[in-house]
Every structure is written in structure tokens, then in C-alpha cells.
Coordinates of C-alpha atoms and ligand atoms in Angstrom, one line a residue:
M150 CA 80.5 -137.1 -85.5
A151 CA 84.2 -137.5 -86.0
R152 CA 85.9 -137.4 -82.8
A153 CA 89.1 -135.1 -82.2
W154 CA 91.5 -137.0 -80.4
Q155 CA 93.1 -140.7 -81.2
F156 CA 94.8 -142.5 -78.4
L157 CA 96.6 -145.7 -78.6
C158 CA 97.0 -147.5 -75.2
L159 CA 99.4 -150.5 -74.2
A160 CA 98.4 -152.7 -71.4
D161 CA 101.0 -155.1 -70.1
I162 CA 100.1 -157.9 -67.3
L163 CA 103.2 -157.4 -65.2
N164 CA 102.8 -160.6 -62.9
F165 CA 102.3 -162.8 -66.0
A166 CA 105.4 -165.1 -65.4
A167 CA 104.5 -165.5 -61.6
L168 CA 100.6 -166.5 -62.8
R169 CA 102.1 -168.8 -65.2
R170 CA 103.9 -170.6 -62.6
H171 CA 100.7 -170.8 -60.4
L172 CA 98.2 -171.5 -63.3
G173 CA 100.2 -173.6 -65.5
R174 CA 101.2 -172.7 -69.1
T175 CA 97.9 -173.5 -70.9
R176 CA 95.9 -171.7 -68.6
A177 CA 98.1 -168.6 -68.7
D178 CA 98.2 -168.2 -72.1
Q179 CA 94.3 -167.8 -71.8
L180 CA 94.6 -165.2 -69.4
V181 CA 95.5 -162.2 -72.1
I182 CA 92.1 -163.3 -73.7
D183 CA 90.4 -162.9 -70.4
V184 CA 91.9 -159.6 -70.0
S185 CA 91.0 -158.6 -73.3
V186 CA 87.3 -159.5 -73.0
R187 CA 87.2 -157.5 -69.4
I188 CA 89.0 -154.3 -71.1
A189 CA 86.2 -154.5 -73.8
E190 CA 83.8 -154.5 -71.1
V191 CA 85.3 -151.3 -69.7
L192 CA 85.7 -149.6 -72.9
P193 CA 83.1 -150.9 -75.5
A194 CA 84.2 -148.4 -78.2
A195 CA 88.0 -149.6 -78.0
R196 CA 89.6 -151.9 -80.8
V197 CA 91.4 -154.5 -78.4
L198 CA 94.5 -156.3 -80.1
I199 CA 96.5 -158.9 -78.4
V200 CA 99.9 -158.0 -79.4
G201 CA 102.1 -160.4 -77.1
R202 CA 101.4 -163.2 -74.3
S203 CA 101.0 -160.5 -71.6
I204 CA 100.6 -157.4 -73.8
L205 CA 97.4 -155.7 -75.6
E206 CA 96.7 -152.8 -77.5
L207 CA 93.8 -150.7 -77.2
A208 CA 92.9 -147.7 -79.7
F209 CA 90.1 -145.4 -79.3
E210 CA 89.0 -141.9 -79.7
G211 CA 87.8 -138.9 -77.6
D212 CA 86.6 -135.4 -77.7
T213 CA 89.3 -134.2 -75.4
I214 CA 92.4 -135.7 -73.7
D215 CA 90.3 -136.0 -70.6
D216 CA 88.6 -139.1 -72.1
L217 CA 91.9 -140.6 -72.4
D218 CA 92.6 -140.0 -68.8
A219 CA 89.1 -140.9 -67.6
A220 CA 89.5 -144.4 -69.5
L221 CA 92.6 -145.0 -67.7
V222 CA 91.3 -144.1 -64.4
R223 CA 88.6 -146.9 -65.2
L224 CA 90.9 -149.3 -66.2
N225 CA 93.2 -148.9 -63.3
D226 CA 90.1 -149.3 -60.9
E227 CA 88.8 -152.3 -62.7
F228 CA 92.0 -154.1 -62.5
G229 CA 92.9 -152.7 -59.0
A230 CA 90.4 -155.5 -57.7
A231 CA 91.1 -159.1 -57.6
F232 CA 90.2 -160.9 -61.0
D233 CA 88.2 -163.9 -61.3
L234 CA 90.2 -166.7 -62.8
D235 CA 88.0 -170.0 -62.9
G236 CA 86.5 -169.1 -59.5
E237 CA 89.8 -168.1 -57.9
A238 CA 90.7 -164.6 -57.1
H239 CA 93.8 -163.5 -58.6
Q240 CA 95.4 -159.9 -58.3
L241 CA 96.6 -159.0 -61.8
K242 CA 99.3 -156.0 -61.9
M243 CA 98.5 -154.1 -65.0
L244 CA 100.6 -151.4 -66.1
F245 CA 99.1 -149.0 -68.8
A246 CA 100.7 -146.5 -71.1
A247 CA 99.3 -144.6 -74.0
A248 CA 99.8 -141.8 -76.5
A249 CA 97.4 -139.3 -77.5
A250 CA 97.2 -137.1 -80.7
P251 CA 94.7 -134.8 -82.4
V252 CA 93.3 -136.9 -85.3
G253 CA 94.8 -136.5 -88.5
N254 CA 98.1 -135.0 -87.0
T255 CA 99.9 -138.0 -86.3
E256 CA 101.1 -141.0 -88.4
D257 CA 99.9 -144.4 -87.2
V258 CA 103.5 -145.3 -86.8
R259 CA 104.6 -142.5 -84.7
L260 CA 101.5 -143.0 -82.3
A261 CA 102.6 -146.5 -82.1
E262 CA 106.2 -145.8 -81.4
E263 CA 105.2 -143.2 -79.0
A264 CA 103.2 -145.5 -77.0
E265 CA 106.0 -148.1 -76.6
A266 CA 108.1 -145.2 -75.5
A267 CA 105.5 -144.5 -72.9
M268 CA 105.3 -147.8 -71.8
E269 CA 109.1 -148.0 -71.2
Q270 CA 109.0 -145.2 -69.3
A271 CA 106.0 -146.6 -67.3
R272 CA 108.0 -149.6 -66.4
I273 CA 110.8 -147.7 -65.3
D274 CA 108.8 -145.6 -63.1
Q275 CA 106.1 -148.3 -62.4
R276 CA 103.1 -146.0 -63.1
T277 CA 100.8 -145.0 -65.9
V278 CA 102.6 -142.8 -68.5
V279 CA 100.9 -140.7 -71.0
R280 CA 102.8 -138.9 -74.0
D281 CA 100.5 -136.0 -75.8
L282 CA 102.0 -135.3 -78.8
S283 CA 100.1 -132.4 -79.4
A284 CA 102.2 -130.6 -76.6
G285 CA 105.6 -131.5 -78.3
T286 CA 108.1 -133.2 -75.7
P287 CA 106.7 -132.3 -72.1
A288 CA 108.5 -129.7 -70.4
F289 CA 110.1 -131.8 -67.6
D290 CA 111.2 -134.1 -70.4
R291 CA 112.7 -131.0 -72.4
L292 CA 114.5 -129.8 -69.5
T293 CA 115.9 -133.4 -68.6
L294 CA 116.6 -134.0 -72.3
S295 CA 118.5 -130.9 -72.7
R296 CA 120.6 -131.6 -69.8
E297 CA 121.5 -135.0 -71.3
L298 CA 122.0 -134.0 -74.8
G299 CA 125.3 -132.4 -74.5
P300 CA 126.8 -135.4 -73.0
A301 CA 125.2 -137.8 -75.3
L302 CA 127.5 -137.3 -78.2
A303 CA 130.8 -137.9 -76.0
N304 CA 128.9 -141.0 -74.8
R305 CA 128.7 -142.3 -78.3
E306 CA 124.6 -142.4 -77.8
M307 CA 124.1 -141.2 -81.1
F308 CA 124.2 -143.0 -84.5
L309 CA 123.1 -142.6 -87.8
Q310 CA 120.5 -144.7 -90.1
Y311 CA 120.6 -144.5 -93.7
Q312 CA 117.5 -144.3 -96.3
P313 CA 118.1 -144.9 -99.9
K314 CA 116.8 -142.6 -102.6
V315 CA 116.0 -144.6 -105.9
H316 CA 116.4 -143.3 -109.4
V317 CA 113.0 -144.1 -110.7
R318 CA 114.1 -144.7 -114.7
R319 CA 117.5 -146.0 -113.9
Q320 CA 116.0 -148.4 -111.3
Q321 CA 119.0 -147.8 -109.2
I322 CA 119.7 -146.2 -105.8
S323 CA 121.2 -143.1 -106.7
S324 CA 121.7 -141.4 -103.3
A325 CA 121.3 -142.0 -99.6
E326 CA 120.2 -139.6 -96.6
A327 CA 121.8 -140.1 -93.3
L328 CA 119.1 -139.6 -90.3
V329 CA 120.6 -139.1 -86.8
R330 CA 119.0 -141.2 -83.8
W331 CA 119.7 -141.0 -79.9
Q332 CA 119.8 -144.4 -78.3
H333 CA 119.1 -143.2 -75.0
P334 CA 120.4 -145.3 -71.9
T335 CA 116.8 -145.3 -70.3
R336 CA 114.3 -143.9 -72.8
G337 CA 115.3 -146.1 -75.7
L338 CA 115.5 -144.6 -79.2
V339 CA 114.8 -140.9 -79.3
L340 CA 114.0 -139.6 -82.7
P341 CA 114.9 -136.4 -84.3
G342 CA 111.6 -134.7 -84.0
D343 CA 112.2 -134.9 -80.3
F344 CA 115.5 -133.3 -79.8
I345 CA 116.8 -131.5 -82.9
T346 CA 114.8 -128.2 -82.0
L347 CA 116.2 -128.8 -78.4
A348 CA 119.7 -129.0 -80.0
E349 CA 119.3 -125.7 -81.6
E350 CA 117.7 -124.1 -78.6
I351 CA 120.8 -125.0 -76.3
G352 CA 123.4 -124.6 -79.2
E353 CA 124.3 -128.1 -79.5
I354 CA 123.3 -128.6 -83.2
G355 CA 126.5 -127.4 -84.4
P356 CA 128.7 -129.9 -82.7
L357 CA 125.9 -132.7 -83.4
T358 CA 126.0 -131.9 -87.2
L359 CA 129.7 -131.6 -87.5
W360 CA 129.7 -135.0 -85.7
T361 CA 127.1 -136.4 -88.3
L362 CA 129.4 -135.0 -91.4
E363 CA 132.4 -136.9 -89.9
Q364 CA 130.7 -140.0 -89.8
V365 CA 128.9 -139.8 -93.1
I366 CA 132.3 -138.8 -94.7
A367 CA 133.8 -141.9 -93.1
D368 CA 130.6 -144.1 -94.4
Q369 CA 130.8 -142.7 -97.7
K370 CA 134.3 -143.8 -98.2
V371 CA 133.6 -147.2 -97.1
L372 CA 130.8 -147.3 -99.5
A373 CA 132.8 -145.8 -102.2
R374 CA 135.3 -148.6 -101.6
D375 CA 132.6 -151.3 -101.7
G376 CA 132.0 -150.1 -105.3
H377 CA 129.0 -147.9 -104.6
D378 CA 130.3 -144.2 -104.8
L379 CA 126.9 -142.3 -104.2
T380 CA 126.5 -139.2 -102.5
V381 CA 125.3 -139.1 -99.2
F382 CA 123.2 -136.4 -97.8
I383 CA 123.0 -134.8 -94.3
N384 CA 120.4 -132.4 -93.1
I385 CA 121.4 -129.1 -92.1
S386 CA 119.3 -126.7 -89.8
G387 CA 118.6 -123.3 -90.7
Q388 CA 120.2 -121.9 -87.8
L389 CA 123.6 -123.3 -89.0
L390 CA 123.2 -121.9 -92.7
A391 CA 123.7 -118.4 -91.1
E392 CA 126.9 -119.3 -89.3
R393 CA 130.0 -118.6 -90.8
D394 CA 132.1 -120.7 -88.8
F395 CA 130.1 -123.6 -89.4
V396 CA 130.2 -123.3 -93.0
Q397 CA 133.9 -122.9 -93.1
I398 CA 134.5 -126.1 -90.9
A399 CA 132.0 -128.0 -92.8
C400 CA 133.3 -126.9 -96.3
G401 CA 137.1 -127.6 -95.1
M402 CA 136.0 -131.1 -93.9
V403 CA 134.3 -132.0 -97.2
E404 CA 137.0 -130.5 -99.5
Q405 CA 139.6 -132.3 -97.6
S406 CA 138.0 -135.7 -97.9
N407 CA 136.9 -135.9 -101.4
A408 CA 133.8 -137.4 -100.4
K409 CA 130.6 -137.1 -102.1
I410 CA 128.4 -135.2 -99.7
G411 CA 125.0 -133.5 -100.1
F412 CA 123.4 -130.9 -97.7
E413 CA 119.5 -130.8 -97.4
I414 CA 118.1 -127.7 -96.3
T415 CA 114.7 -126.5 -95.8
E416 CA 113.4 -123.2 -97.6
T417 CA 112.6 -121.7 -94.3
A418 CA 116.3 -121.7 -93.6
V419 CA 116.8 -119.7 -96.5
I420 CA 114.0 -117.0 -95.9
R421 CA 115.2 -116.1 -92.6
D422 CA 118.5 -114.2 -94.3
P423 CA 118.3 -114.9 -97.8
E424 CA 121.5 -113.1 -98.5
I425 CA 123.9 -114.7 -96.2
A426 CA 122.2 -118.4 -96.9
I427 CA 122.7 -117.9 -100.3
R428 CA 126.4 -116.9 -100.0
H429 CA 127.0 -119.6 -97.6
L430 CA 125.2 -122.2 -99.9
Q431 CA 127.6 -120.9 -102.9
Q432 CA 130.4 -121.8 -100.9
C433 CA 129.2 -125.3 -100.0
A434 CA 128.5 -125.8 -103.7
D435 CA 131.9 -124.5 -104.9
V436 CA 133.7 -127.4 -102.7
G437 CA 131.4 -130.0 -104.4
I438 CA 128.5 -130.3 -101.9
T439 CA 125.2 -131.1 -103.7
I440 CA 122.5 -128.9 -102.3
A441 CA 118.8 -130.2 -102.0
I442 CA 115.9 -128.4 -101.1
D443 CA 114.0 -130.3 -98.4
D444 CA 110.2 -130.1 -97.3
Y445 CA 109.4 -128.2 -100.5
G446 CA 105.8 -127.3 -100.3
A447 CA 105.6 -127.3 -96.4
G448 CA 106.6 -123.5 -96.4
L449 CA 105.5 -120.4 -98.2
S450 CA 108.3 -119.9 -100.8
S451 CA 107.8 -119.9 -104.5
L452 CA 110.1 -121.8 -106.8
A453 CA 110.9 -118.7 -108.7
Y454 CA 112.6 -117.5 -105.5
L455 CA 114.2 -120.6 -105.0
K456 CA 115.9 -120.2 -108.3
Q457 CA 118.4 -118.4 -107.0
L458 CA 119.9 -121.2 -104.9
P459 CA 122.7 -123.5 -106.2
A460 CA 120.1 -126.3 -105.8
R461 CA 120.3 -129.3 -107.8
E462 CA 117.5 -131.6 -106.4
L463 CA 114.2 -130.2 -105.1
K464 CA 112.5 -132.7 -102.3
I465 CA 108.6 -132.8 -102.5
D466 CA 107.3 -132.7 -98.7
K467 CA 105.7 -136.1 -97.7
M468 CA 102.8 -134.6 -96.4
F469 CA 101.8 -134.3 -100.5
V470 CA 103.2 -137.7 -101.2
L471 CA 101.5 -139.4 -98.3
Q472 CA 98.0 -138.3 -99.8
L473 CA 98.8 -138.2 -103.5
T474 CA 96.3 -141.3 -104.3
S475 CA 93.7 -139.9 -101.9
S476 CA 93.4 -136.5 -102.5
N477 CA 92.3 -134.4 -105.6
R478 CA 94.6 -131.3 -104.9
D479 CA 97.7 -132.8 -103.9
P480 CA 98.5 -134.5 -107.5
L481 CA 98.0 -131.4 -109.0
I482 CA 100.4 -129.7 -106.9
V483 CA 103.1 -132.5 -107.3
R484 CA 102.6 -132.5 -111.0
S485 CA 103.3 -128.9 -111.6
T486 CA 105.9 -128.9 -108.8
I487 CA 107.7 -131.5 -111.0
D488 CA 107.5 -129.5 -114.1
L489 CA 108.6 -126.4 -112.7
A490 CA 111.6 -127.9 -111.2
H491 CA 112.5 -129.5 -114.5
A492 CA 112.0 -126.2 -116.0
L493 CA 114.4 -124.8 -113.4
E494 CA 116.7 -127.8 -114.3
M495 CA 116.5 -129.4 -110.8
E496 CA 115.9 -133.0 -110.4
V497 CA 112.8 -133.9 -108.4
T498 CA 112.8 -136.5 -105.2
A499 CA 109.4 -137.4 -103.7
E500 CA 109.9 -138.5 -100.0
G501 CA 107.2 -140.5 -98.1
V502 CA 106.6 -143.1 -100.9
E503 CA 104.7 -145.8 -99.1
T504 CA 102.6 -147.5 -101.8
Q505 CA 103.0 -149.0 -105.2
A506 CA 100.0 -147.0 -106.2
A507 CA 101.7 -143.6 -105.2
M508 CA 105.0 -145.2 -106.9
A509 CA 103.3 -145.7 -110.3
L510 CA 101.5 -141.9 -110.0
L511 CA 104.9 -140.6 -109.7
T512 CA 106.5 -142.5 -112.1
V513 CA 103.9 -141.2 -114.8
M514 CA 104.5 -137.7 -113.5
G515 CA 108.3 -137.9 -114.2
C516 CA 109.3 -137.7 -110.8
D517 CA 113.1 -138.3 -111.1
M518 CA 113.8 -140.0 -107.5
V519 CA 111.8 -141.7 -104.9
Q520 CA 112.2 -142.2 -101.0
G521 CA 110.1 -143.7 -98.7
Y522 CA 109.0 -147.1 -96.7
L523 CA 108.0 -148.7 -99.9
I524 CA 111.6 -148.8 -100.9
S525 CA 113.3 -148.8 -97.4
R526 CA 113.0 -147.5 -94.0
P527 CA 115.8 -145.8 -92.3
I528 CA 118.4 -148.6 -91.5
S529 CA 121.8 -149.2 -89.8
F530 CA 125.1 -148.5 -92.0
D531 CA 125.5 -152.3 -91.9
A532 CA 122.1 -153.0 -93.2
F533 CA 122.5 -150.1 -95.8
R534 CA 125.7 -152.0 -97.2
Q535 CA 124.3 -155.0 -97.1
Y536 CA 121.2 -153.5 -99.2
L537 CA 123.5 -152.3 -101.9
S538 CA 125.4 -155.5 -102.2
D539 CA 122.2 -157.3 -102.6
D540 CA 121.0 -155.0 -104.9
K541 CA 124.3 -155.4 -107.0
L542 CA 123.6 -159.1 -107.3
K543 CA 120.3 -158.6 -109.3
G544 CA 121.2 -158.7 -112.6
T545 CA 118.2 -159.3 -114.8
E546 CA 115.5 -156.7 -115.4
E547 CA 112.9 -159.2 -113.7
Q548 CA 115.0 -159.2 -110.6
K549 CA 115.4 -155.5 -110.8
S550 CA 111.6 -155.0 -110.4
T551 CA 111.7 -156.8 -107.0
L552 CA 113.7 -153.6 -105.5
F553 CA 110.7 -152.2 -104.7
T554 CA 108.9 -155.3 -102.9
R555 CA 111.5 -156.4 -100.5
P556 CA 109.8 -158.5 -97.6
A557 CA 109.6 -157.0 -94.2
S558 CA 111.9 -159.7 -92.7
F559 CA 114.7 -158.0 -94.8
W560 CA 114.9 -155.4 -92.4
K561 CA 114.5 -157.3 -89.1
S562 CA 118.3 -157.0 -88.7
A563 CA 118.3 -153.1 -88.9
Ligands
C2E603 P1 113.3 -135.2 -92.9 O1 114.4 -134.4 -93.5 O2 112.2 -134.6 -93.7 O3 113.4 -136.7 -92.9 C1 112.5 -137.7 -93.4 C2 111.7 -138.2 -92.2 O4 110.7 -139.0 -93.1 C3 112.6 -139.2 -91.5 O5 111.9 -139.2 -90.3 C4 112.1 -140.4 -92.1 O6 112.3 -141.6 -91.3 C5 110.6 -140.5 -92.5 N1 110.4 -141.1 -93.5 C6 110.9 -141.6 -94.4 N2 110.3 -142.4 -95.7 C7 108.9 -142.3 -95.2 C8 107.7 -143.0 -95.7 O7 107.5 -143.3 -96.5 N3 106.7 -142.3 -94.9 C9 106.7 -141.5 -93.8 N4 105.5 -141.4 -93.1 N5 107.9 -141.1 -93.1 C10 108.8 -141.5 -93.9 P2 113.0 -138.9 -89.1 O8 114.1 -139.9 -89.3 O9 112.4 -139.0 -87.8 O10 113.6 -137.4 -89.3 C11 112.8 -136.6 -89.1 C12 113.3 -135.0 -89.3 O11 114.4 -134.9 -88.4 C13 113.9 -135.2 -90.5 O12 113.0 -134.7 -91.8 C14 115.2 -133.8 -90.4 O13 114.3 -132.7 -90.7 C15 115.1 -134.1 -89.1 N6 116.6 -134.5 -88.8 C16 117.1 -135.8 -88.9 N7 118.3 -136.0 -88.9 C17 118.7 -134.8 -88.7 C18 120.2 -134.3 -88.6 O14 121.1 -134.9 -88.7 N8 120.5 -132.9 -88.6 C19 119.0 -132.1 -88.4 N9 119.4 -130.4 -88.5 N10 117.9 -132.5 -88.6 C20 117.8 -133.9 -88.7
CA604 CA1 115.7 -134.4 -95.0
CA605 CA1 111.9 -133.9 -95.9

């Protein structure tokens, strides 16, 4: 029977360097294999992978999150006792960290990132750390994070990454989306999923968004000077769409700068107070801001309703796009959304395009723009400029076709 929870656990041999000094390099290099064998004995159902000289990854499932706790207790017990190495007893200092999520709720990449974040925390605390993704950010973390969020802007801990959107027929980068990240001094990289709601709750979303806008205006100008005068989109939280002061300041900044800026807004943002939202969006459109409807399909509203918004672009939620080639229902939804949006004179962007198969299907369906890991992950501004100038050099049609198949190594610098 299918299990309800998936776990990704990382194990690090903390005293590896000391053991290597004692055992010699060749023997020490075998150590991680010995450890993987021992883990496989303790947890026969786990898939154990060696991911570094002293680091292992364990993937397994369970019925409840208690199964993870039980597994961690068994592992800690097992390695608490001395470890036999060719007849010599050695004490391994093992550190464990894990991420847990209900099956089907979390993308593999997110689970891996959370397990790594848990390991970073475990190294600081010197104890096992588990991140339960079903519970959102744990209460303690939320409290601490919210205290740290205010000063984070002033401390220059926030930065932006850019992800290109590609126009399918023109085979050209048509615009980009700026996504905010928090480089936390001790926690490492914190993604917006963990702090945007928090920022909304504590009233920091306004300052954060105005800071983002200021950055993208400056960055858009740099791109334009490079010869890439493309629109840069930012995400606007629903709460801000209702705030007159925010809208006025933001519109003023864009109008004064003459930069090509777009706002991505979600349908739920409009539903809360349609009259005010529509009025404010119209003000934005009047100063030249392009409006895109984000996460379409994830909410409840119909396209007929969205017709009232001055939006030029509709972004189909990645939930539908990710399953495009594996589900029967999603291609129908995507197809009819594209047709309807076109009838309403909107361009359609598919987000979450990860495979060539999805790309091919979307092209046939007449989707206008695509965004996703297949084209590029979100990358630093410098890497994005590099990406654009690289793209400019590609002259021939044959070279253009390689746009979607860049090697992963290209992004290592990001
Ligand atoms: P979103 O606007 O739907 O942004 C797209 C998210 O999907 C990004 O996650 C991006 O990294 C991810 N993504 C892009 N391509 C792919 C793909 O091919 N496959 C998969 N599986 N995922 C892909 P990220 O950066 O973690 O952002 C999450 C959400 O946080 C955003 O969702 C947006 O709602 C919010 N957010 C990000 N920056 C800001 C901001 O400055 N202000 C506000 N209010 N919200 C923001
Ligand atoms: Ca977005
Ligand atoms: Ca989206």
C-alpha cells in the first residue's frame, strides 16, 4: 500500500577528518561505504546514496511522521556505540538531519533543499534537526524569523534572482520575473515560501516590495543599456493591491523611472475586494505597468471574471504544467485556458516547464510564453546578464534551438 509520508534524511560523519588522519586516506575513503552498509542494515527499506566523502542521503517512506522519529532514534543508537573498523573500535560522530512531507505535496527539489537547510541547522545546534514541511515553518522559527525579517532589508540580506520567460514562436527571451531571496546569516538561503506570508502578517511586505521595485527598476535600466530592453515582472502580494499608499508610491516610482515593469498578481488578491483592486490595477496600467495574472487555475475564479482586469498576460499555474504529460485532465484544462485567454486577447505563459515533452505539447497548443527549469532556473542578476548576452551571440536557427538545452554547468556560477 502507498505510504503517506516521504522522508529525506542526510547523515554526516562529523569526525571524518580526524579519522582520516588516523586511518590514512585510502581506508578513510572506504568509510562512507561501511556507514552506508550499516545504515542499510538498520533501515532496510531506505534508499541510501553516498553524496560526498562523508555525507549520505537516505530516502524512505512511512505511515506517520513518527516513523521518521523512530528511524532517527535507531540510527542515533546504532552509531552511538563504537564502530568496528577492521577489528579496531572507533567512535563515529554521526549527525542526522531530515525533511518530512506528506507524499505528493512537495517537489523533490524542495525536499532536498529543506533537508540541506535542516543539516545546516543541525551543524549549528550539534543535534538532529527535522523539518516538517506539512506544518509550514515551525512556530519557533516563525517567531525568530519574524523578528529577523525587519532588519534583514537594512542589513542587505535580501537579494533578487531572475528567471527568463521565453516567447515560443519568436524563440526569444521576452521578459523576466524577479524572485526575492533571503540570504540569512546563519540559516543560509531562505526561500520566499518561508517568509512572504510572515512579511504580510507583520506589515513588512510593503517595504520589502518597494525595495524589490527599486532594485528591478535599476536592474531593468542596466539591461536596457546592454541592449535588452525587456519587461521585468515582480510579484505583488494581494494585501498590497488594496493599499492606496502602496499603489501610489509604486506607480510614482515606475512612472518617474520610465523602466519597463510588470506586476504579477494572483486572482485571489482581486477576489478579496474586487472594486478597489480593479481601480488600483487600472492606475498601474495607466502608468505603463504590464499586469499579469499569476497562478491561474489554482484559485476559484473564472476567466470571464478576470476579463474585467486590465491584464495582458495569464500565467497558468505550474501545478497543471508539471503534470501536463502524465495526466489526462490537465492537458484539457491547459488547452482550453489558452484558447479562452486568446479570445480575451491575453497572452499565455506556462510556468513550471521542466521537460522537452511539456515544451513540445505547449507549443502545439499555441502557448505564447514558457518559463521553467528547462529554460533556466532563477539566477543571479549577473548570471542573467550573461545569459542574455550569450543568447545574443546565437545567430543561426540551429544555434537558437540549443536555447532550451543548456548544460547544467552553465548555471554553476549562479
Ligand atoms: P510564483 O510567483 O508562482 O513563482 C514561481 C515559483 O516557481 C518560484 O519559486 C520559482 O523558483 C519556481 N519555479 C520556476 N520554474 C519552475 C519549474 O520549472 N519547476 C518548478 N517546480 N518550479 C519552478 P520561488 O522563487 O520559491 O517563489 C515562490 C513564490 O513566492 C512565488 O511564486 C511568489 O508567489 C512568491 N514570491 C517570490 N518573490 C516575491 C516577492 O518579491 N514578493 C511577493 N509578494 N511574493 C514573492
Ligand atoms: Ca509569479
Ligand atoms: Ca506562479
